[in-house]
Amino acid sequence: MNVQCHLAKLLTVFAIAVALLSSCKDEYLYDSQEPDWLGSSIYDYLSSNGNYTNYVKLVDDLNYKEILSLTGSKTVFVASDSAFNEFYKSNSWGVTSYDQLTVSQKKYLFKFSMINNAYILSRLANYYSGTALYEGFAMRQVTELNAIDSIPFLQGDDLPQNSYWDSRKSKGLYLLRDNTDFPIAFFTQAFLDKYSFTDEDLSMLLGLESHVKNDVYIFNNKVIQKDIVCKNGYIHVLSSVLVPPTNMAQYVEDNNGSDPSLSTKIFAKLLDHFCAPFYDAGSTSNYNQLHPEFTDSIFVKHYFASNGGSTLLPDNKTSAPNLLVFDPGWNSYKSTNLEADMAAMFVPTDDAMKNFLHSGIGAVLGEKFNYDWDSIPDKIILPFLKRHMRTSLIESVPSKFTKMVDDENYALPVEKNHIVKTYTGVNGEVYVTNEVYPPVDYISVYSPVLYSDNSKIMNWAIDISETSVDGTEFAFYRLYLNSLVSNYSLMIPTDEYFDSYLDPIAYAQNVPAVLKFWYDKSKSVVNATIYSYDKTTRATGDSIGLISGSSYKSFIKNRLWQLLDSHIVVGDIESGNEYYITKANDIIKIEGSGTNMKIQGGQDIAENTVAAVSKVFRQENGNTYFLKKPIQPSLRSVYKILSETPEFSKFFELLSGVPDTCVSQIFAQQGIDYRIKFFNAYQYTVYVPTNDAINAAITAGKIKDWQTIYNMTNEAARSTAINKMIRFLKYHFQDNAVFVGQTYNAEYQSATIKNDNSDTYWGTAKNKYLKIGVVGDGSTLKLTADGPSGSTPASAEVDKSNGLYNIIAKDYIFAKLPTAYKNVDGTGNVSGTAFSSSTITTSASAVIHQINNVLTFD
């Protein structure tokens, strides 16, 4: 941008005057002199004023006299001699007079005070992006200061503590903290109004006692005299000497001064886990041209970051494994335009960091890593740092604290009273806080899985990413388990106990097998080895081989996600009930609490095995339980249990008697053997009348047996009877699993649809599912059918005499029938696909109770 505002207007007027005069005069009056009314140059004004001798010395010593004397377009922010006298009394450099300033310090003070464009103060907040002018939107402008104006030589403990720096520790190196431009940050009224900054916002950002409207600040330095017009730009006078602030990373590292309680060294060390030295050929060449005697190399400190940092390791070939949101040492930080915004960081004090590891949710992390932040792996530290880094200061001022969310859309609970110190750097604002804001990964039920050494198998399953329809990558289970609006019980078998998982598809084949899952550290993946299995002795045999082939990753993901779903309960499994439903709709049985808890799935109950709890973690959104074995869901279908239990034989005969030609079948061949055809991915209750109750109902004419129905000669009557029988049978299947021993008083849907407009006991409307009333008193279940209104409805009660209640079944649906796959050892169906391509699609669970009467609704 060229000379602005009325300076530009004056020059335009001057040009017009020249054109007019040239038409009536032979000689142009100003060929060899400048008009008096245009004013002096910046240099002449400062040197003649007498109140800026220190600043003029800087100009002279750095050979800028000629530049500030010529026509051009500069903006300078100067300090008076009285301001310099105050500076000499107290400053971070320890200088007490001008003569003690080094050349580098002089460059810092002078070059940082100059912008290579002319701005009156009211236009400072304007900037161009392409050809578009944005008025009032700017808060930063690039200065004359160059990175190579000061290059320190560092070695030993002055260098970061990670392996990328080890080779440089002893011999040292010339290191730039950053090699980009140094901007100034400023706050004009136009900018504050654009983004609705409050007076409190600015006061807190800059450490002011108060802010008066229309005051302008360069960092926390007030402009006390503005818009001094010179022929080559503008002068603005500041209340104090403008000393270049550092960038955010450097401030956080250096912030261990007079008040140890505000030190941020721990956070700085964590940031340094993600940085490395990079050779800077450009700066080396430029510095060598200015200083021919310099023959060494110059390096720059880059953080591994997706914005502004390096995405590669120092070899410039290998991708960096962990990336920060942005490079906190990047002077020229920008998310879109440098001028428009800068970053922010909420940096806990060392005391806050230590307290977090010793109390509350953080104590779990502290115990795991010996209460030492530096011992925590980078993969776990990364989300912590990212949670405290903000890409926009505009969206992170105190008046907007209550609206802040992190990059995963979780609230960032910063309060104004958490802020104990602020610092405005060249690339962002540092809020020093007395609180830690752990990522959800640290406080949710997922966190113990994330940082445990022996939960890598389940962590791998939880952290698997998927791609959404818009191309966004997301880890569903991690997001799910990190939800703070839900309460979870997450049960995690630890790695050493994944040695004998009964795979339902292999279990259904001629060569049954178990899977041993194991974590391959070298490749950071989970593998599975197949072992033979004897159903009779329940013994694991020899290894058959690894799950392999092109689809092995999909196979392991499918099995582990099925297993993960069967180990998640929404709610508290220590609430006092005996049975709970998992996310997979599996039914689990709980005995005891805490580390005395024993958990059983359906197959565990059948085989009298338990998954014992070894450790409990009380988290923000529930509890995490480490187990000594996986919970094994039932491998018996409803069909299997009904067909093999003599006391259920009469009911099973009726279920199996539906004619093959009938559309409304009860059973369908799927899963391990057969499934209930009308079951969905849900949990159900099956009420099985005793054999005597079935016989009594037939004798009483409530129902007809199949033989009687088959013998009917009238086709219409036979069809009606078949339909009535199917509706009767389906009425014994109920949505929602209910258990003897727990309390209920509710109505649940059956699988039979009401097909008329008559009134019913439970008020069911036409085309809705008839209901079953269930009352559980802790010892039994009493059922009331949905009979005609005004009559006594049929009723039944769980028959506990034979112990045939709370029997757990599971109906699977596989992508193909088990016989369509080869056996685990490659035998079996010649044309079948490999076992490693098999997929469990979904499943339904059911609890089966024997009842003392049939349920009728007519």
mmCIF file of N, CA and C in Angstrom, residues 3-14 123:
data_model
loop_
_atom_site.group_PDB
_atom_site.id
_atom_site.type_symbol
_atom_site.label_atom_id
_atom_site.label_comp_id
_atom_site.label_asym_id
_atom_site.label_seq_id
_atom_site.Cartn_x
_atom_site.Cartn_y
_atom_site.Cartn_z
ATOM 1 N N VAL A 3 1.469 5.670 0.178
ATOM 2 C CA VAL A 3 1.155 6.691 1.179
ATOM 3 C C VAL A 3 -0.342 6.881 1.253
ATOM 4 N N GLN A 4 -0.862 6.925 2.468
ATOM 5 C CA GLN A 4 -2.300 6.902 2.647
ATOM 6 C C GLN A 4 -2.853 8.234 3.146
ATOM 7 N N CYS A 5 -4.199 8.238 3.218
ATOM 8 C CA CYS A 5 -4.982 9.316 3.812
ATOM 9 C C CYS A 5 -4.581 10.681 3.293
ATOM 10 N N HIS A 6 -4.472 11.691 4.205
ATOM 11 C CA HIS A 6 -4.288 13.038 3.702
ATOM 12 C C HIS A 6 -2.878 13.273 3.187
ATOM 13 N N LEU A 7 -1.892 12.415 3.556
ATOM 14 C CA LEU A 7 -0.585 12.528 2.919
ATOM 15 C C LEU A 7 -0.729 12.262 1.428
ATOM 16 N N ALA A 8 -1.497 11.215 1.080
ATOM 17 C CA ALA A 8 -1.728 10.909 -0.327
ATOM 18 C C ALA A 8 -2.497 12.038 -0.993
ATOM 19 N N LYS A 9 -3.478 12.606 -0.267
ATOM 20 C CA LYS A 9 -4.261 13.700 -0.835
ATOM 21 C C LYS A 9 -3.386 14.928 -1.098
ATOM 22 N N LEU A 10 -2.480 15.214 -0.143
ATOM 23 C CA LEU A 10 -1.595 16.369 -0.333
ATOM 24 C C LEU A 10 -0.730 16.204 -1.563
ATOM 25 N N LEU A 11 -0.226 14.994 -1.754
ATOM 26 C CA LEU A 11 0.610 14.756 -2.931
ATOM 27 C C LEU A 11 -0.192 14.868 -4.212
ATOM 28 N N THR A 12 -1.469 14.453 -4.166
ATOM 29 C CA THR A 12 -2.337 14.588 -5.348
ATOM 30 C C THR A 12 -2.565 16.065 -5.670
ATOM 31 N N VAL A 13 -2.853 16.851 -4.604
ATOM 32 C CA VAL A 13 -3.029 18.295 -4.809
ATOM 33 C C VAL A 13 -1.771 18.918 -5.376
ATOM 34 N N PHE A 14 -0.647 18.465 -4.844
ATOM 35 C CA PHE A 14 0.648 18.978 -5.297
ATOM 36 C C PHE A 14 0.852 18.695 -6.785
ATOM 37 N N ARG A 123 -6.105 4.316 10.055
ATOM 38 C CA ARG A 123 -6.065 3.390 8.926
ATOM 39 C C ARG A 123 -5.168 2.176 9.184
#
